[in-house]
Short mmCIF file of C-alpha atoms and ligand atoms in Angstrom, two decimals:
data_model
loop_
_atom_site.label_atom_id
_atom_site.label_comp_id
_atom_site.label_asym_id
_atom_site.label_seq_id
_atom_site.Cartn_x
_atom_site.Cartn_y
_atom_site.Cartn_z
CA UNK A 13 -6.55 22.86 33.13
CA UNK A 14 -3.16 24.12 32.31
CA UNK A 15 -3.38 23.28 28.63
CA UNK A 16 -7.39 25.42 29.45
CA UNK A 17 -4.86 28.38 30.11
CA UNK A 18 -2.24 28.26 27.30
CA UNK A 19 -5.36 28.00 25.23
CA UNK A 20 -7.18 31.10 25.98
CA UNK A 21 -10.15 29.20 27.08
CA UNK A 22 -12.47 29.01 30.04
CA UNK A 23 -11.12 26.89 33.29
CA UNK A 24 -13.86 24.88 34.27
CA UNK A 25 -11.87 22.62 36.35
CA UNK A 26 -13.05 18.50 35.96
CA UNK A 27 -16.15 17.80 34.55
CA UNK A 28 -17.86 15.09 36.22
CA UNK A 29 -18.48 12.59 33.77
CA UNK A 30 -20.07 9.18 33.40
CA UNK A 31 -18.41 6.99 30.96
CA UNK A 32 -20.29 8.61 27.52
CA UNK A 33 -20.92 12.24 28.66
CA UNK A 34 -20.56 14.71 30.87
CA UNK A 35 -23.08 14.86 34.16
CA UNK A 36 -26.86 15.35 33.16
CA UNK A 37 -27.30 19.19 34.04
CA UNK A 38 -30.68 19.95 32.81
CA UNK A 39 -34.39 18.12 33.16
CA UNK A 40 -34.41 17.39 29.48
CA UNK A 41 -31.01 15.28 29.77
CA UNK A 42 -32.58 12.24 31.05
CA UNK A 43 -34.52 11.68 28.14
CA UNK A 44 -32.55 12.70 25.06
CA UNK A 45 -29.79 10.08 27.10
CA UNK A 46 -32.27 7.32 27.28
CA UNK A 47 -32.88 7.51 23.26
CA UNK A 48 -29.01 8.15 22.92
CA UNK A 49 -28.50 4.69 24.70
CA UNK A 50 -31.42 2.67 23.49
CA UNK A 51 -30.44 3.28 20.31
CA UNK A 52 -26.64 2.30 20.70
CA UNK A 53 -27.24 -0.34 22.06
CA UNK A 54 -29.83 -1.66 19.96
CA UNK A 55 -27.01 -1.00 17.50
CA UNK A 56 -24.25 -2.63 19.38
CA UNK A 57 -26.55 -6.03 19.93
CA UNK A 58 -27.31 -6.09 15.72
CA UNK A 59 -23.69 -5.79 15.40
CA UNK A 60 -22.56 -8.46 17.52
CA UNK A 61 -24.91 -10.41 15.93
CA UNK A 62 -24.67 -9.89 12.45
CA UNK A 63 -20.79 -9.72 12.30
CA UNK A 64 -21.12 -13.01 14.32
CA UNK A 65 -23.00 -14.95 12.09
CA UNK A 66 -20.91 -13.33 9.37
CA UNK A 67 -18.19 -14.62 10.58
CA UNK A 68 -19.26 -18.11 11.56
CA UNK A 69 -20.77 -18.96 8.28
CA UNK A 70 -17.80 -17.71 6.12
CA UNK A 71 -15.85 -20.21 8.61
CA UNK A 72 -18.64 -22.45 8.03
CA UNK A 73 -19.24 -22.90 4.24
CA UNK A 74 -15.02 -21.89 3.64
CA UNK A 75 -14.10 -24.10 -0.15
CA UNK A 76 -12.65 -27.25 1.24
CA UNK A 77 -11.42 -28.54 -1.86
CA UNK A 78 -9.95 -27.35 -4.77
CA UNK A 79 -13.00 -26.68 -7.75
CA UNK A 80 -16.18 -27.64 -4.76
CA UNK A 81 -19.02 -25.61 -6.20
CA UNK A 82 -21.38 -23.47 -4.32
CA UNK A 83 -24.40 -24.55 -2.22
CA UNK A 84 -27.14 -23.96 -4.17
CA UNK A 85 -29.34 -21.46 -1.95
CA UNK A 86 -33.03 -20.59 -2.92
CA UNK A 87 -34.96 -17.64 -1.65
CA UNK A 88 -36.92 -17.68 1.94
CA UNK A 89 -39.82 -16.21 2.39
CA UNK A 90 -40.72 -15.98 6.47
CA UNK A 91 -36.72 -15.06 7.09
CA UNK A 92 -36.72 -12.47 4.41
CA UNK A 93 -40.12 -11.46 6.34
CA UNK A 94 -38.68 -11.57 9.54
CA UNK A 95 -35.79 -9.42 9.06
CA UNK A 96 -37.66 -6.90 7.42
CA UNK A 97 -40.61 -6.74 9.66
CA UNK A 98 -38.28 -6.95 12.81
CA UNK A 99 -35.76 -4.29 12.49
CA UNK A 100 -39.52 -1.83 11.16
CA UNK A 101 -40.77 -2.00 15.11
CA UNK A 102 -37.14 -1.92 16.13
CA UNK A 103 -37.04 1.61 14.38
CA UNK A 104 -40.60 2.73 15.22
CA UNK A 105 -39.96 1.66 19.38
CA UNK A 106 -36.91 4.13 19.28
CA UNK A 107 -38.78 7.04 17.18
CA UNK A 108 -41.21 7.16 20.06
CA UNK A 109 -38.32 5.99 22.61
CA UNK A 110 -37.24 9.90 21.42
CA UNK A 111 -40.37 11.42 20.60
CA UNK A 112 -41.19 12.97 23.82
CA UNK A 113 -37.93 14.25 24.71
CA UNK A 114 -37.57 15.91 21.49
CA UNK A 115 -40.98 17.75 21.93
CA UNK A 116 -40.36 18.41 25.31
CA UNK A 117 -36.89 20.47 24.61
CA UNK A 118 -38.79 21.86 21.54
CA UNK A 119 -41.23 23.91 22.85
CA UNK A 120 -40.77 26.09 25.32
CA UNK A 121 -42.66 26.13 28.72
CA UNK A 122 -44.75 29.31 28.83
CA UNK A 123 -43.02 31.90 31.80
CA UNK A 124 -39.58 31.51 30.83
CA UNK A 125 -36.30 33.92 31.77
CA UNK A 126 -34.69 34.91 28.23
CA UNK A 127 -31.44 35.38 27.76
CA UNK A 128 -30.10 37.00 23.69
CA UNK A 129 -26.93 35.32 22.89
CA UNK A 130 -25.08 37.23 20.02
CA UNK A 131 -22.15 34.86 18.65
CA UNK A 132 -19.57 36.38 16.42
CA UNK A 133 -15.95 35.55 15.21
CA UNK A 134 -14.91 33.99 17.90
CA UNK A 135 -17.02 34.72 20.94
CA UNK A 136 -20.28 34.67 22.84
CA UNK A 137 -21.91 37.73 24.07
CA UNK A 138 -24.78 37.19 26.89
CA UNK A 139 -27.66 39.63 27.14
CA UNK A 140 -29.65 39.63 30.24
CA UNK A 141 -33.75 41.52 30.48
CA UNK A 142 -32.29 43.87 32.34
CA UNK A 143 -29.76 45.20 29.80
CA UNK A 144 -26.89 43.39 31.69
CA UNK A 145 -23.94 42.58 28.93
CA UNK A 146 -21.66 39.26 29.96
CA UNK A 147 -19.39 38.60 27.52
CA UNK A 148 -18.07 34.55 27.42
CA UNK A 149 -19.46 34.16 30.64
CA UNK A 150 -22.96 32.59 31.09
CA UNK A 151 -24.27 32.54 34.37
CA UNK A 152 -27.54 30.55 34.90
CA UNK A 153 -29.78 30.29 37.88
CA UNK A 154 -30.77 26.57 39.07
CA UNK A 155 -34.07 25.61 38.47
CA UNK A 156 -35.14 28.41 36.44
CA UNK A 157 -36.44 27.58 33.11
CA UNK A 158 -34.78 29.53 30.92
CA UNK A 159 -35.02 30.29 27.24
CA UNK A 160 -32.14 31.34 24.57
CA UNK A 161 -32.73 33.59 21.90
CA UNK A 162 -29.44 33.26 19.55
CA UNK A 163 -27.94 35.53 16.55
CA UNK A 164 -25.19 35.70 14.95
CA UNK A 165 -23.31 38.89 13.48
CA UNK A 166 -21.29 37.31 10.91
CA UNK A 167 -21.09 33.63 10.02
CA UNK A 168 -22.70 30.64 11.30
CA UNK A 169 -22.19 29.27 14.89
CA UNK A 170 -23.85 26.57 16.97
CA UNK A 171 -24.67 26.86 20.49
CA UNK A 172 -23.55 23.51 22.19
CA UNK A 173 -23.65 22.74 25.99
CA UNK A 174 -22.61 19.07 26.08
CA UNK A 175 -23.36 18.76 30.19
CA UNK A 176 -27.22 20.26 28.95
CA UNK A 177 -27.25 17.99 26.28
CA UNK A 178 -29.00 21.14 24.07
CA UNK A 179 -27.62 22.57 20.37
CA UNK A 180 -28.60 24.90 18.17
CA UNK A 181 -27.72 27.12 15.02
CA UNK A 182 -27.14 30.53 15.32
CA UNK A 183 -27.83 32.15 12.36
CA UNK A 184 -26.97 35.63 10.89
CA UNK A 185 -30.19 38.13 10.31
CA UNK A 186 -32.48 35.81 12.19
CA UNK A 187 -33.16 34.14 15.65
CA UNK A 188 -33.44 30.61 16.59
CA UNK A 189 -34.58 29.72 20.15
CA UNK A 190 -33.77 27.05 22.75
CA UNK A 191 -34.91 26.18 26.33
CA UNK A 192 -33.58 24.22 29.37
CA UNK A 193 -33.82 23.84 32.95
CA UNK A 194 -30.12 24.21 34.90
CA UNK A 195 -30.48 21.22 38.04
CA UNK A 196 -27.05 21.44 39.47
CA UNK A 197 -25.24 24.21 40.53
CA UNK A 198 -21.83 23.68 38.27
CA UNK A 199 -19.68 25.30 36.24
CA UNK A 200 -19.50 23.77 32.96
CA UNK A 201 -18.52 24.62 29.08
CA UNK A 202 -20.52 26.31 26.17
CA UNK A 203 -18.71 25.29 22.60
CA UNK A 204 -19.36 26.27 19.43
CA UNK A 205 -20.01 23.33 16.95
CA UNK A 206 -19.94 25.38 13.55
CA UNK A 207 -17.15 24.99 11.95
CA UNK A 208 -16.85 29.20 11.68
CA UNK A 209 -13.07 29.99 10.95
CA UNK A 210 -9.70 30.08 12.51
CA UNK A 211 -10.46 30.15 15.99
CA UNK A 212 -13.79 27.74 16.28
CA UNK A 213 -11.91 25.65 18.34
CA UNK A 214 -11.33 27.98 21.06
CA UNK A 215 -15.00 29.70 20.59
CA UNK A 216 -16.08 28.77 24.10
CA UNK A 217 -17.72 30.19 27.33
CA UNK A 218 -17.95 29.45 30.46
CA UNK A 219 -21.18 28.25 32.17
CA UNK A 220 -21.78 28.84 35.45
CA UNK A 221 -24.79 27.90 37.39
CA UNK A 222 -26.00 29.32 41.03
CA UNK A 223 -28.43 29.05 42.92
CA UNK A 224 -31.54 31.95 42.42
CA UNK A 225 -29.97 34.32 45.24
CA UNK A 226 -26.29 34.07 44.21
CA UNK A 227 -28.12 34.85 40.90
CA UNK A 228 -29.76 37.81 41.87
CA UNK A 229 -26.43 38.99 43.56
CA UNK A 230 -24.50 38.43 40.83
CA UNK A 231 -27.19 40.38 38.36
CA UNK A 232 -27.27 43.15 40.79
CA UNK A 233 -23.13 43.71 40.94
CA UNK A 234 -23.31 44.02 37.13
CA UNK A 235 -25.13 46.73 37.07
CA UNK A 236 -23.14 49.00 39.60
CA UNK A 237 -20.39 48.21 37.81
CA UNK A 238 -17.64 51.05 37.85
CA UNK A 239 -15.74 51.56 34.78
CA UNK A 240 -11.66 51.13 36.13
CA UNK A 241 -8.66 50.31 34.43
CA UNK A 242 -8.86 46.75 36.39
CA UNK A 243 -12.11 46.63 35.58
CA UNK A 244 -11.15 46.95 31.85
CA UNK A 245 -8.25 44.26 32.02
CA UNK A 246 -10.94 41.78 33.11
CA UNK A 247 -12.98 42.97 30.03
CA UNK A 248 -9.93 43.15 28.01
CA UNK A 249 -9.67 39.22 28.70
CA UNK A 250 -13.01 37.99 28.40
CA UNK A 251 -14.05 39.79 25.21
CA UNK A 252 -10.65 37.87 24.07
CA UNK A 253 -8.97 41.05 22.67
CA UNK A 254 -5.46 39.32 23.37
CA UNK A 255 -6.13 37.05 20.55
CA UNK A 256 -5.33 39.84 18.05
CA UNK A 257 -4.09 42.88 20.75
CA UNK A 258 -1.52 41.64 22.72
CA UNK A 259 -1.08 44.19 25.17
CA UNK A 260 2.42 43.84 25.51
CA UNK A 261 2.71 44.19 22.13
CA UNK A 262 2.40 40.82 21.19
CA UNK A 263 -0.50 38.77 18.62
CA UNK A 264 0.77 40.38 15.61
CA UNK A 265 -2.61 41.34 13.95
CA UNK A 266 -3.92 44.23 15.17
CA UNK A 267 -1.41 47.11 15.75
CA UNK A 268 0.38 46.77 19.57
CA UNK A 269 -1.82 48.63 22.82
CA UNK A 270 0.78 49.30 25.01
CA UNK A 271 1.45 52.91 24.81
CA UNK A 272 -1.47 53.69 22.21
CA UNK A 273 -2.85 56.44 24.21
CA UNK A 274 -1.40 59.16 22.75
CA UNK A 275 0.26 57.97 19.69
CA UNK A 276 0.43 59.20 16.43
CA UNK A 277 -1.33 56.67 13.76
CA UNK A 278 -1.24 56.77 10.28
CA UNK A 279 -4.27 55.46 8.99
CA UNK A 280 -5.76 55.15 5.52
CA UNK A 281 -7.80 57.89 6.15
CA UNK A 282 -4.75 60.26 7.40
CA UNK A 283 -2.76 60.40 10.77
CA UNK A 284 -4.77 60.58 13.64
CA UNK A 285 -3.84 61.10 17.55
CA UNK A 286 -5.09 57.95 19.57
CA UNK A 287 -7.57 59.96 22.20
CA UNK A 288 -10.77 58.55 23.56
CA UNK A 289 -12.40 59.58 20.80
CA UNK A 290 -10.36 57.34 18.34
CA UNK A 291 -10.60 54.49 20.60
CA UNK A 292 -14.34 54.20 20.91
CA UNK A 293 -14.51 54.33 17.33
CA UNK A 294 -11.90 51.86 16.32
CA UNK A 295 -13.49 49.16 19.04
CA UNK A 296 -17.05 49.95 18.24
CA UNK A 297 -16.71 50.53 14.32
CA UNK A 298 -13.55 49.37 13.60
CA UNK A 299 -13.47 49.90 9.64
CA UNK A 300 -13.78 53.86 10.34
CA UNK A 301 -10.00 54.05 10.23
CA UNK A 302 -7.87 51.33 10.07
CA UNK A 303 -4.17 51.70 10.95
CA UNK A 304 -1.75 51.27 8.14
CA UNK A 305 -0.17 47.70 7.45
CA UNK A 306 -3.08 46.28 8.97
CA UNK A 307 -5.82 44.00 7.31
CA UNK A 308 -9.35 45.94 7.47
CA UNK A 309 -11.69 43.30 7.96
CA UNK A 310 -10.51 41.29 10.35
CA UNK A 311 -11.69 42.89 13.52
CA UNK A 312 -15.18 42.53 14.23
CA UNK A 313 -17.41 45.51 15.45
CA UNK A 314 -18.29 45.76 19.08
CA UNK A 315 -21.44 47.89 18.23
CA UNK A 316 -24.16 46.81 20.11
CA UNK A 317 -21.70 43.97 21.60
CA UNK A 318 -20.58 46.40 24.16
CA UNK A 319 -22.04 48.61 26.79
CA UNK A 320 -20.94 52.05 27.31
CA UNK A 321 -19.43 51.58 31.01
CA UNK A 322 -17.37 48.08 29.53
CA UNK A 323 -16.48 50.43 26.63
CA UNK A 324 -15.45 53.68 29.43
CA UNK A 325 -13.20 50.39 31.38
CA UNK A 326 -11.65 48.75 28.25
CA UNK A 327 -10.46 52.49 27.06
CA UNK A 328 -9.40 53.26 31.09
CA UNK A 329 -7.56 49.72 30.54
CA UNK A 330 -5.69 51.03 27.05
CA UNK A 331 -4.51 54.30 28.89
CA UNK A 332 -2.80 52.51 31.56
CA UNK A 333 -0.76 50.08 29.20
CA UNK A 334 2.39 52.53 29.31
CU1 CUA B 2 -18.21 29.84 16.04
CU2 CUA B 2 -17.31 27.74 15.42
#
């Protein structure tokens, strides 16, 4: 929890656990962790027994005496046939074992709720149907079935919620889909699994499952949401602009906030005067004008990331930092 906080990343408290994996939270977890088990332990049986034997017959036929010569051993047929013909059923009993699970989280049931999930350098942006923006923070209703549709804006990412037992690419330029039923009302942890650049390891959300009317309620406050300067601190935070921003003047590499409003710039495409105006452009298209001694590149663009009333709070947020 406290190392959660040094970390930047979301506090999701204990995860209840069995001794492998986190709690089952969705209706497809069941089965993917029956194929997950039958097949380690298949594995862990074979091992025990073939190290075993290993072991015993290396003890077995050990050289006694100095220049003994090896038994002479011929080829046999049924064993050869056994342990091929064996370990073939072994292998086709756990394809099946996983079959059904696999095609049941594979295709989608027909009236879903679809949720876009943009992933970029290094965070997750959820889009609700009704235009809702949540940015690192998924909330879920229980017993919904719900459907991901995920992009990416620059690199490769992977959508990974170990308590749903689902992953999934998300790729740049294209979409790739995923579905699951949320059982438990929980909060649990999204993680990338795509090795994407400095900060994968702290790429995560949180995930936060209610039930349908806590849902609705928490929808609804979204969208008469006012556009404050605390408001905008929140945002600040959970778009993870303090990784590069500190607002103290902290982070290092993108130029300080506190006391931007207002300030004189140089820029490589002249000085400007930090106003709204310059603001808005330098979050939503940040290449426009980068300040000087800074890397262009680095920040990514909140275009389409970020709606205009999180864009009004984060810019009533900047003012404030005198
Ligand atoms: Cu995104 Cu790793």
């Amino acid at each position: 929890m406290i190392l959660g906080s040094i970390l930047n990343r979301p506090d999701v408290g204990e995860i209840e656990h069995t001794f492998w994996l986190p709690n089952q939270g969705t209706s497809v977890a069941k089965d993917v962790d029956v194929a997950f088990m039958a097949a380690m332990w298949v594995s862990v049986f074979f091992f025990v027994v073939i190290v075993g034997a290993m072991v015993y017959f290396a003890w077995k036929y050990r050289r006694r005496t100095e220049g003994e010569s090896t038994s002479d051993i011929h080829d046999n047929v049924k064993l050869e046939v056994a342990w091929s013909v064996i370990p073939l059923v072994i292998v086709v009993v756990l394809f099946f074992v996983g079959l059904k699970g696999y095609v049941n989280a594979n295709v989608p049931p027909g009236d879903t709720y679809d949720i876009h999930v943009q992933a970029q350098k290094w965070s997750w942006t959820f889009i609700y149907p009704d235009g809702t923006i949540s940015p690192n923070k998924l909330v879920l209703p229980k017993g919904r079935e719900i459907r991901v549709i995920l992009s990416s804006s620059d690199v490769l990412h992977s959508f990974y919620i170990p308590a749903f037992r689902v992953k999934q690419d998300a790729v740049p330029s294209m979409y790739t889909t995923l579905w699951f039923e949320p059982v438990k009302v929980e909060r649990t942890v999204l993680m990338c699994t795509e090795y994407c650049g400095k900060d994968h390891s702290s790429m995560l959300a949180d995930v936060v499952i209610m039930e349908q009317a806590d849902f609705d309620k928490w929808l609804d406050a979204q969208n008469k949401f006012e556009p404050t300067a605390e408001k905008g601190k929140e945002l600040y935070a959970s778009f993870n602009c303090q990784t590069c921003h500190g607002a103290q003047g902290e982070g290092g590499q993108g130029p300080k906030l506190q006391g931007v409003f207002g300030r004189k710039e140089q820029t490589n495409k002249g000085e400007v005067t930090v106003d709204e105006q310059y603001l808005r452009e330098s979050i939503m298209t940040p290449s426009a004008k980068v300040v000087k001694g800074y890397q262009d590149g680095l920040m990514p663009p909140f275009q389409g990331q970020m709606k205009e009333p999180q864009l009004m709070a984060i810019i009533a947020y900047l003012k404030s930092l005198k």
